[in-house]
PDB file of C-alpha atoms in Angstrom:
ATOM      1  CA  UNK A   1     -11.522   7.268  -7.215  1.00  0.00           C
ATOM      2  CA  UNK A   2      -8.420   9.408  -6.894  1.00  0.00           C
ATOM      3  CA  UNK A   3      -5.162   7.961  -8.119  1.00  0.00           C
ATOM      4  CA  UNK A   4      -2.064   8.339  -5.975  1.00  0.00           C
ATOM      5  CA  UNK A   5       1.552   7.625  -6.817  1.00  0.00           C
ATOM      6  CA  UNK A   6       3.545   5.418  -4.515  1.00  0.00           C
ATOM      7  CA  UNK A   7       7.218   5.870  -3.704  1.00  0.00           C
ATOM      8  CA  UNK A   8       8.684   2.929  -1.799  1.00  0.00           C
ATOM      9  CA  UNK A   9      12.262   3.167  -0.541  1.00  0.00           C
ATOM     10  CA  UNK A  10      14.099   0.851   1.836  1.00  0.00           C
ATOM     11  CA  UNK A  11      17.315   0.816   3.833  1.00  0.00           C
ATOM     12  CA  UNK A  12      19.277  -2.414   3.632  1.00  0.00           C
ATOM     13  CA  UNK A  13      22.475  -3.898   4.988  1.00  0.00           C
ATOM     14  CA  UNK A  14      24.454  -3.205   1.820  1.00  0.00           C
ATOM     15  CA  UNK A  15      27.644  -1.336   1.019  1.00  0.00           C
ATOM     16  CA  UNK A  16      27.461   1.038  -1.932  1.00  0.00           C
ATOM     17  CA  UNK A  17      30.069   3.243  -3.531  1.00  0.00           C
ATOM     18  CA  UNK A  18      29.432   6.830  -4.463  1.00  0.00           C
ATOM     19  CA  UNK A  19      30.621   9.338  -7.011  1.00  0.00           C
ATOM     20  CA  UNK A  20      32.624  12.127  -5.343  1.00  0.00           C
ATOM     21  CA  UNK A  21      30.611  14.936  -6.931  1.00  0.00           C
ATOM     22  CA  UNK A  22      27.196  13.269  -6.807  1.00  0.00           C
ATOM     23  CA  UNK A  23      24.827  15.007  -4.389  1.00  0.00           C
ATOM     24  CA  UNK A  24      21.380  14.385  -2.936  1.00  0.00           C
ATOM     25  CA  UNK A  25      18.395  12.849  -4.721  1.00  0.00           C
ATOM     26  CA  UNK A  26      14.635  13.218  -4.358  1.00  0.00           C
ATOM     27  CA  UNK A  27      11.793  10.678  -4.548  1.00  0.00           C
ATOM     28  CA  UNK A  28      10.136  10.832  -7.950  1.00  0.00           C
ATOM     29  CA  UNK A  29       9.460   7.316  -9.275  1.00  0.00           C
ATOM     30  CA  UNK A  30       6.082   5.958  -8.246  1.00  0.00           C
ATOM     31  CA  UNK A  31       3.062   3.821  -9.030  1.00  0.00           C
ATOM     32  CA  UNK A  32      -0.646   4.476  -8.784  1.00  0.00           C
ATOM     33  CA  UNK A  33      -2.395   2.872  -5.836  1.00  0.00           C
ATOM     34  CA  UNK A  34      -6.060   1.994  -5.850  1.00  0.00           C
ATOM     35  CA  UNK A  35      -7.033   1.453  -2.226  1.00  0.00           C
ATOM     36  CA  UNK A  36      -6.902  -2.335  -2.619  1.00  0.00           C
ATOM     37  CA  UNK A  37      -4.330  -4.699  -1.161  1.00  0.00           C
ATOM     38  CA  UNK A  38      -2.202  -4.354  -4.312  1.00  0.00           C
ATOM     39  CA  UNK A  39      -0.048  -1.296  -3.655  1.00  0.00           C
ATOM     40  CA  UNK A  40       1.847  -1.381  -6.964  1.00  0.00           C
ATOM     41  CA  UNK A  41      -0.246  -2.440  -9.984  1.00  0.00           C
ATOM     42  CA  UNK A  42       2.060  -3.415 -12.833  1.00  0.00           C
ATOM     43  CA  UNK A  43       2.336  -0.830 -15.586  1.00  0.00           C
ATOM     44  CA  UNK A  44       0.933   2.121 -13.668  1.00  0.00           C
ATOM     45  CA  UNK A  45       4.127   4.143 -13.477  1.00  0.00           C
ATOM     46  CA  UNK A  46       3.908   7.906 -13.283  1.00  0.00           C
ATOM     47  CA  UNK A  47       5.469  10.437 -15.641  1.00  0.00           C
ATOM     48  CA  UNK A  48       8.861  10.335 -13.973  1.00  0.00           C
ATOM     49  CA  UNK A  49      10.743   9.687 -17.204  1.00  0.00           C
ATOM     50  CA  UNK A  50       9.101  12.762 -18.666  1.00  0.00           C
ATOM     51  CA  UNK A  51       9.248  14.926 -15.543  1.00  0.00           C
ATOM     52  CA  UNK A  52      12.727  14.110 -14.354  1.00  0.00           C
ATOM     53  CA  UNK A  53      13.567  14.475 -10.704  1.00  0.00           C
ATOM     54  CA  UNK A  54      14.679  18.013 -10.010  1.00  0.00           C
ATOM     55  CA  UNK A  55      13.791  20.094  -6.956  1.00  0.00           C
ATOM     56  CA  UNK A  56      11.045  21.687  -9.089  1.00  0.00           C
ATOM     57  CA  UNK A  57       9.377  18.388 -10.030  1.00  0.00           C
ATOM     58  CA  UNK A  58       9.890  16.251  -6.924  1.00  0.00           C
ATOM     59  CA  UNK A  59       6.788  15.506  -4.800  1.00  0.00           C
ATOM     60  CA  UNK A  60       6.573  17.534  -1.580  1.00  0.00           C
ATOM     61  CA  UNK A  61       4.324  17.891   1.444  1.00  0.00           C
ATOM     62  CA  UNK A  62       2.039  20.815   0.587  1.00  0.00           C
ATOM     63  CA  UNK A  63       2.083  22.171   4.161  1.00  0.00           C
ATOM     64  CA  UNK A  64       5.720  21.295   4.955  1.00  0.00           C
ATOM     65  CA  UNK A  65       4.674  19.373   8.081  1.00  0.00           C
ATOM     66  CA  UNK A  66       4.509  15.715   9.151  1.00  0.00           C
ATOM     67  CA  UNK A  67       3.194  14.431  12.484  1.00  0.00           C
ATOM     68  CA  UNK A  68       4.717  11.000  13.135  1.00  0.00           C
ATOM     69  CA  UNK A  69       3.139   8.527  15.566  1.00  0.00           C
ATOM     70  CA  UNK A  70       5.092   5.582  16.944  1.00  0.00           C
ATOM     71  CA  UNK A  71       3.649   2.131  17.467  1.00  0.00           C
ATOM     72  CA  UNK A  72       4.100   1.328  21.157  1.00  0.00           C
ATOM     73  CA  UNK A  73       5.877  -1.964  20.626  1.00  0.00           C
ATOM     74  CA  UNK A  74       9.369  -3.400  21.039  1.00  0.00           C
ATOM     75  CA  UNK A  75      11.448  -6.554  21.039  1.00  0.00           C
ATOM     76  CA  UNK A  76      14.786  -7.949  19.884  1.00  0.00           C
ATOM     77  CA  UNK A  77      16.709  -5.942  22.491  1.00  0.00           C
ATOM     78  CA  UNK A  78      14.595  -2.772  22.265  1.00  0.00           C
ATOM     79  CA  UNK A  79      11.751  -1.870  24.622  1.00  0.00           C
ATOM     80  CA  UNK A  80       8.598  -0.105  23.476  1.00  0.00           C
ATOM     81  CA  UNK A  81       9.667   3.017  25.379  1.00  0.00           C
ATOM     82  CA  UNK A  82      13.066   3.024  23.679  1.00  0.00           C
ATOM     83  CA  UNK A  83      11.478   2.643  20.246  1.00  0.00           C
ATOM     84  CA  UNK A  84       9.168   5.587  20.929  1.00  0.00           C
ATOM     85  CA  UNK A  85      12.111   7.680  22.151  1.00  0.00           C
ATOM     86  CA  UNK A  86      14.014   6.903  18.950  1.00  0.00           C
ATOM     87  CA  UNK A  87      11.068   8.037  16.813  1.00  0.00           C
ATOM     88  CA  UNK A  88      10.753  11.246  18.831  1.00  0.00           C
ATOM     89  CA  UNK A  89      14.479  11.954  18.531  1.00  0.00           C
ATOM     90  CA  UNK A  90      14.597  11.313  14.777  1.00  0.00           C
ATOM     91  CA  UNK A  91      11.649  13.635  14.152  1.00  0.00           C
ATOM     92  CA  UNK A  92      13.331  16.363  16.184  1.00  0.00           C
ATOM     93  CA  UNK A  93      16.585  16.129  14.231  1.00  0.00           C
ATOM     94  CA  UNK A  94      14.946  16.840  10.862  1.00  0.00           C
ATOM     95  CA  UNK A  95      13.017  19.772  12.358  1.00  0.00           C
ATOM     96  CA  UNK A  96      16.234  21.216  13.760  1.00  0.00           C
ATOM     97  CA  UNK A  97      17.526  22.061  10.268  1.00  0.00           C
ATOM     98  CA  UNK A  98      17.318  25.838  10.447  1.00  0.00           C
ATOM     99  CA  UNK A  99      17.248  26.636   6.718  1.00  0.00           C
ATOM    100  CA  UNK A 100      14.176  24.475   6.017  1.00  0.00           C
ATOM    101  CA  UNK A 101      10.449  25.068   6.481  1.00  0.00           C
ATOM    102  CA  UNK A 102       9.823  21.321   6.983  1.00  0.00           C
ATOM    103  CA  UNK A 103       8.478  20.530  10.451  1.00  0.00           C
ATOM    104  CA  UNK A 104       8.619  16.889  11.542  1.00  0.00           C
ATOM    105  CA  UNK A 105       7.048  16.237  14.925  1.00  0.00           C
ATOM    106  CA  UNK A 106       6.388  13.346  17.274  1.00  0.00           C
ATOM    107  CA  UNK A 107       2.626  13.066  17.694  1.00  0.00           C
ATOM    108  CA  UNK A 108       2.262  10.323  20.288  1.00  0.00           C
ATOM    109  CA  UNK A 109       1.832   6.561  20.161  1.00  0.00           C
ATOM    110  CA  UNK A 110      -0.268   4.015  18.293  1.00  0.00           C
ATOM    111  CA  UNK A 111      -1.526   0.853  19.959  1.00  0.00           C
ATOM    112  CA  UNK A 112       0.619  -2.202  19.343  1.00  0.00           C
ATOM    113  CA  UNK A 113      -0.619  -4.344  16.462  1.00  0.00           C
ATOM    114  CA  UNK A 114       0.399  -7.541  14.688  1.00  0.00           C
ATOM    115  CA  UNK A 115      -0.793  -6.106  11.358  1.00  0.00           C
ATOM    116  CA  UNK A 116       0.952  -2.812  10.621  1.00  0.00           C
ATOM    117  CA  UNK A 117      -0.949  -0.245   8.571  1.00  0.00           C
ATOM    118  CA  UNK A 118       1.035   0.786   5.531  1.00  0.00           C
ATOM    119  CA  UNK A 119       0.235   3.207   2.736  1.00  0.00           C
ATOM    120  CA  UNK A 120      -3.466   3.729   2.263  1.00  0.00           C
ATOM    121  CA  UNK A 121      -4.435   0.652   4.298  1.00  0.00           C
ATOM    122  CA  UNK A 122      -8.123   1.008   5.178  1.00  0.00           C
ATOM    123  CA  UNK A 123      -7.916   4.423   3.470  1.00  0.00           C
ATOM    124  CA  UNK A 124      -6.142   5.915   6.505  1.00  0.00           C
ATOM    125  CA  UNK A 125      -4.191   8.802   4.982  1.00  0.00           C
ATOM    126  CA  UNK A 126      -4.093  11.101   8.004  1.00  0.00           C
ATOM    127  CA  UNK A 127      -1.969   8.773  10.150  1.00  0.00           C
ATOM    128  CA  UNK A 128       1.787   8.935   9.623  1.00  0.00           C
ATOM    129  CA  UNK A 129       2.827   5.806  11.506  1.00  0.00           C
ATOM    130  CA  UNK A 130       6.199   4.296  12.400  1.00  0.00           C
ATOM    131  CA  UNK A 131       5.558   0.601  12.979  1.00  0.00           C
ATOM    132  CA  UNK A 132       7.747  -1.929  14.813  1.00  0.00           C
ATOM    133  CA  UNK A 133       7.246  -5.146  12.835  1.00  0.00           C
ATOM    134  CA  UNK A 134       7.996  -8.134  15.061  1.00  0.00           C
ATOM    135  CA  UNK A 135       7.875 -11.031  12.604  1.00  0.00           C
ATOM    136  CA  UNK A 136       8.622 -12.020   9.034  1.00  0.00           C
ATOM    137  CA  UNK A 137       5.005 -13.132   8.596  1.00  0.00           C
ATOM    138  CA  UNK A 138       3.723  -9.652   9.506  1.00  0.00           C
ATOM    139  CA  UNK A 139       6.255  -8.054   7.144  1.00  0.00           C
ATOM    140  CA  UNK A 140       5.123 -10.303   4.281  1.00  0.00           C
ATOM    141  CA  UNK A 141       1.453  -9.667   5.094  1.00  0.00           C
ATOM    142  CA  UNK A 142       1.962  -5.920   4.825  1.00  0.00           C
ATOM    143  CA  UNK A 143       4.519  -5.598   2.000  1.00  0.00           C
ATOM    144  CA  UNK A 144       3.957  -8.771  -0.004  1.00  0.00           C
ATOM    145  CA  UNK A 145       7.568  -9.962   0.252  1.00  0.00           C
ATOM    146  CA  UNK A 146      10.180 -10.969   2.800  1.00  0.00           C
ATOM    147  CA  UNK A 147      12.390  -8.457   4.577  1.00  0.00           C
ATOM    148  CA  UNK A 148      15.750 -10.054   3.801  1.00  0.00           C
ATOM    149  CA  UNK A 149      18.441  -7.655   5.053  1.00  0.00           C
ATOM    150  CA  UNK A 150      16.135  -4.617   4.903  1.00  0.00           C
ATOM    151  CA  UNK A 151      16.280  -2.539   8.076  1.00  0.00           C
ATOM    152  CA  UNK A 152      13.299  -0.347   7.283  1.00  0.00           C
ATOM    153  CA  UNK A 153      11.026   0.617   4.426  1.00  0.00           C
ATOM    154  CA  UNK A 154       8.927   3.717   3.772  1.00  0.00           C
ATOM    155  CA  UNK A 155       5.882   4.248   1.586  1.00  0.00           C
ATOM    156  CA  UNK A 156       4.963   7.804   0.588  1.00  0.00           C
ATOM    157  CA  UNK A 157       1.938   7.947  -1.737  1.00  0.00           C
ATOM    158  CA  UNK A 158       1.766  11.132  -3.772  1.00  0.00           C
ATOM    159  CA  UNK A 159      -0.746  12.546  -6.214  1.00  0.00           C
ATOM    160  CA  UNK A 160      -0.615  14.858  -9.180  1.00  0.00           C
ATOM    161  CA  UNK A 161       0.343  13.958 -12.720  1.00  0.00           C
ATOM    162  CA  UNK A 162       1.458  17.496 -13.473  1.00  0.00           C
ATOM    163  CA  UNK A 163       5.245  17.563 -13.298  1.00  0.00           C
ATOM    164  CA  UNK A 164       5.199  20.835 -11.408  1.00  0.00           C
ATOM    165  CA  UNK A 165       2.483  19.979  -8.897  1.00  0.00           C
ATOM    166  CA  UNK A 166       3.124  16.618  -7.221  1.00  0.00           C
ATOM    167  CA  UNK A 167       2.147  16.439  -3.550  1.00  0.00           C
ATOM    168  CA  UNK A 168       2.837  13.705  -0.987  1.00  0.00           C
ATOM    169  CA  UNK A 169      -0.453  12.599   0.555  1.00  0.00           C
ATOM    170  CA  UNK A 170       0.652  10.200   3.307  1.00  0.00           C
ATOM    171  CA  UNK A 171       3.625   8.293   4.672  1.00  0.00           C
ATOM    172  CA  UNK A 172       4.215   5.238   6.829  1.00  0.00           C
ATOM    173  CA  UNK A 173       7.425   3.547   7.964  1.00  0.00           C
ATOM    174  CA  UNK A 174       7.998  -0.138   8.679  1.00  0.00           C
ATOM    175  CA  UNK A 175      10.885  -0.956  11.017  1.00  0.00           C
ATOM    176  CA  UNK A 176      12.388  -4.446  10.893  1.00  0.00           C
ATOM    177  CA  UNK A 177      12.136  -5.447  14.544  1.00  0.00           C
ATOM    178  CA  UNK A 178      13.188  -9.051  13.925  1.00  0.00           C
ATOM    179  CA  UNK A 179      16.532  -8.419  12.203  1.00  0.00           C
ATOM    180  CA  UNK A 180      19.199 -10.986  13.031  1.00  0.00           C
ATOM    181  CA  UNK A 181      21.523  -9.899  15.835  1.00  0.00           C
ATOM    182  CA  UNK A 182      19.088  -7.561  17.586  1.00  0.00           C
ATOM    183  CA  UNK A 183      19.075  -3.802  17.963  1.00  0.00           C
ATOM    184  CA  UNK A 184      20.609  -1.049  20.067  1.00  0.00           C
ATOM    185  CA  UNK A 185      19.252   2.483  20.504  1.00  0.00           C
ATOM    186  CA  UNK A 186      21.754   4.214  18.184  1.00  0.00           C
ATOM    187  CA  UNK A 187      21.005   1.851  15.297  1.00  0.00           C
ATOM    188  CA  UNK A 188      17.250   2.170  15.804  1.00  0.00           C
ATOM    189  CA  UNK A 189      17.380   5.975  15.891  1.00  0.00           C
ATOM    190  CA  UNK A 190      19.691   6.152  12.853  1.00  0.00           C
ATOM    191  CA  UNK A 191      17.490   3.811  10.817  1.00  0.00           C
ATOM    192  CA  UNK A 192      14.323   5.751  11.644  1.00  0.00           C
ATOM    193  CA  UNK A 193      16.106   9.033  10.871  1.00  0.00           C
ATOM    194  CA  UNK A 194      16.945   7.641   7.416  1.00  0.00           C
ATOM    195  CA  UNK A 195      13.412   6.411   6.773  1.00  0.00           C
ATOM    196  CA  UNK A 196      11.918   9.740   7.871  1.00  0.00           C
ATOM    197  CA  UNK A 197      14.090  11.370   5.233  1.00  0.00           C
ATOM    198  CA  UNK A 198      12.242   9.271   2.655  1.00  0.00           C
ATOM    199  CA  UNK A 199       8.929  10.323   4.211  1.00  0.00           C
ATOM    200  CA  UNK A 200       9.970  13.942   3.688  1.00  0.00           C
ATOM    201  CA  UNK A 201      10.745  13.266   0.030  1.00  0.00           C
ATOM    202  CA  UNK A 202      14.478  12.552  -0.035  1.00  0.00           C
ATOM    203  CA  UNK A 203      16.030   9.654  -1.944  1.00  0.00           C
ATOM    204  CA  UNK A 204      19.353   7.821  -1.772  1.00  0.00           C
ATOM    205  CA  UNK A 205      22.329   9.953  -2.870  1.00  0.00           C
ATOM    206  CA  UNK A 206      25.640   8.805  -4.252  1.00  0.00           C
ATOM    207  CA  UNK A 207      24.521   5.557  -5.871  1.00  0.00           C
ATOM    208  CA  UNK A 208      26.821   4.096  -8.517  1.00  0.00           C
ATOM    209  CA  UNK A 209      28.493   0.866  -9.599  1.00  0.00           C
ATOM    210  CA  UNK A 210      31.665   2.693 -10.654  1.00  0.00           C
ATOM    211  CA  UNK A 211      34.510   0.462  -9.461  1.00  0.00           C
ATOM    212  CA  UNK A 212      36.921   3.413  -9.508  1.00  0.00           C
ATOM    213  CA  UNK A 213      34.930   5.353  -6.917  1.00  0.00           C
ATOM    214  CA  UNK A 214      36.051   4.671  -3.368  1.00  0.00           C
ATOM    215  CA  UNK A 215      34.530   7.701  -1.622  1.00  0.00           C
ATOM    216  CA  UNK A 216      31.980   6.968   1.079  1.00  0.00           C
ATOM    217  CA  UNK A 217      28.704   8.895   1.233  1.00  0.00           C
ATOM    218  CA  UNK A 218      28.590  11.042   4.336  1.00  0.00           C
ATOM    219  CA  UNK A 219      24.828  11.341   4.506  1.00  0.00           C
ATOM    220  CA  UNK A 220      21.936  10.013   6.548  1.00  0.00           C
ATOM    221  CA  UNK A 221      20.155   9.346   3.269  1.00  0.00           C
ATOM    222  CA  UNK A 222      22.929   7.159   1.867  1.00  0.00           C
ATOM    223  CA  UNK A 223      22.021   3.483   1.812  1.00  0.00           C
ATOM    224  CA  UNK A 224      24.497   2.981   4.646  1.00  0.00           C
ATOM    225  CA  UNK A 225      23.379   6.120   6.495  1.00  0.00           C
ATOM    226  CA  UNK A 226      21.925   4.450   9.591  1.00  0.00           C
ATOM    227  CA  UNK A 227      25.198   5.149  11.408  1.00  0.00           C
ATOM    228  CA  UNK A 228      24.339   8.867  11.729  1.00  0.00           C
ATOM    229  CA  UNK A 229      22.186  10.343  14.488  1.00  0.00           C
ATOM    230  CA  UNK A 230      21.710  13.793  12.895  1.00  0.00           C
ATOM    231  CA  UNK A 231      21.376  15.000   9.274  1.00  0.00           C
ATOM    232  CA  UNK A 232      24.732  15.534   7.571  1.00  0.00           C
ATOM    233  CA  UNK A 233      25.581  18.424   5.253  1.00  0.00           C
ATOM    234  CA  UNK A 234      24.318  16.695   2.103  1.00  0.00           C
ATOM    235  CA  UNK A 235      21.043  15.906   3.896  1.00  0.00           C
ATOM    236  CA  UNK A 236      20.749  19.520   5.038  1.00  0.00           C
ATOM    237  CA  UNK A 237      21.374  20.750   1.490  1.00  0.00           C
ATOM    238  CA  UNK A 238      18.661  18.444   0.168  1.00  0.00           C
ATOM    239  CA  UNK A 239      16.084  19.397   2.777  1.00  0.00           C
ATOM    240  CA  UNK A 240      16.683  23.127   2.383  1.00  0.00           C
ATOM    241  CA  UNK A 241      16.468  22.871  -1.406  1.00  0.00           C
ATOM    242  CA  UNK A 242      13.148  21.006  -1.252  1.00  0.00           C
ATOM    243  CA  UNK A 243      11.625  23.022   1.628  1.00  0.00           C
ATOM    244  CA  UNK A 244      13.439  26.369   1.869  1.00  0.00           C
ATOM    245  CA  UNK A 245      12.624  28.753   4.711  1.00  0.00           C
ATOM    246  CA  UNK A 246      12.066  28.215   8.429  1.00  0.00           C
ATOM    247  CA  UNK A 247       9.551  25.928  10.118  1.00  0.00           C
ATOM    248  CA  UNK A 248       6.761  26.619  12.559  1.00  0.00           C
ATOM    249  CA  UNK A 249       7.039  30.390  12.561  1.00  0.00           C
ATOM    250  CA  UNK A 250       4.294  32.918  13.179  1.00  0.00           C
ATOM    251  CA  UNK A 251       1.806  32.885  10.306  1.00  0.00           C
ATOM    252  CA  UNK A 252       2.869  29.517   8.876  1.00  0.00           C
ATOM    253  CA  UNK A 253       0.305  26.777   8.132  1.00  0.00           C
ATOM    254  CA  UNK A 254      -0.629  24.476  11.013  1.00  0.00           C
ATOM    255  CA  UNK A 255      -2.930  21.544  11.747  1.00  0.00           C
ATOM    256  CA  UNK A 256      -2.277  21.632  15.489  1.00  0.00           C
ATOM    257  CA  UNK A 257      -0.045  23.095  18.178  1.00  0.00           C
ATOM    258  CA  UNK A 258       2.700  20.618  17.254  1.00  0.00           C
ATOM    259  CA  UNK A 259       3.132  22.554  13.976  1.00  0.00           C
ATOM    260  CA  UNK A 260       4.084  25.778  15.723  1.00  0.00           C
ATOM    261  CA  UNK A 261       7.297  26.967  17.322  1.00  0.00           C
ATOM    262  CA  UNK A 262       5.826  30.422  17.865  1.00  0.00           C
ATOM    263  CA  UNK A 263       2.788  29.458  19.932  1.00  0.00           C
ATOM    264  CA  UNK A 264      -0.568  27.662  19.562  1.00  0.00           C
ATOM    265  CA  UNK A 265      -2.286  26.840  16.277  1.00  0.00           C
ATOM    266  CA  UNK A 266      -5.477  28.873  15.925  1.00  0.00           C
ATOM    267  CA  UNK A 267      -8.365  29.042  13.472  1.00  0.00           C
ATOM    268  CA  UNK A 268      -8.359  32.343  11.609  1.00  0.00           C
ATOM    269  CA  UNK A 269     -11.435  33.526   9.727  1.00  0.00           C
ATOM    270  CA  UNK A 270     -10.041  36.882   8.658  1.00  0.00           C
ATOM    271  CA  UNK A 271     -11.146  40.446   9.302  1.00  0.00           C
ATOM    272  CA  UNK A 272     -14.545  41.955   8.495  1.00  0.00           C
TER     273      UNK A 272
END
């Protein structure tokens, strides 16, 4: 059985201070997952303390492409169509970063469910889902704990114990559809944009408890970043450091037409 590392990051209704010179972070801390209902076995941490968390050691998508599918479900002031539109918009914004090879695409809808699939649930690793969770009981069933003030949470299993060869294998996003006070489109889109950043491999920047620091973090990936509808400069810097280049161009890797900005994805067997 192959071991995978699990990076779980959430966005909550909290206010955090940031160090003025502190920049972006990547996802590096993780746990092995076994394919059972226990996503985070105690004591199975990866080599993060040894590897560190630089751009050279952070886990990445090997093909620089993610195809997100949105659960066709809504509630709490948001229709299913609006939720799908927010997912589509968020995916487009990350792909619009011109200095990065990362391509995030909207790949259609998933049937509504009362039991969201998260991580390697039922060993589904080819489905990058964004799920609208409608109840606390569903949230607890999937994650093992209550949502509290969490707006969304992302799981991105990655494999590879070699510090220089860690690859993200899957990602799924849970959206808190039952948050007190309800939702509007801008908040939904901003929250999903933040969580997709985690799916890509970006962490929370600017985190500190320094009482002398009163600068706010102008970044989608900040813990208070749901207010932004497009990646900010720190987010752009992070994405382009982790996935330098341009996305979807002629000759780049593709799994389908959604991967390509230059035309259709074709199977190439080479010349004889």
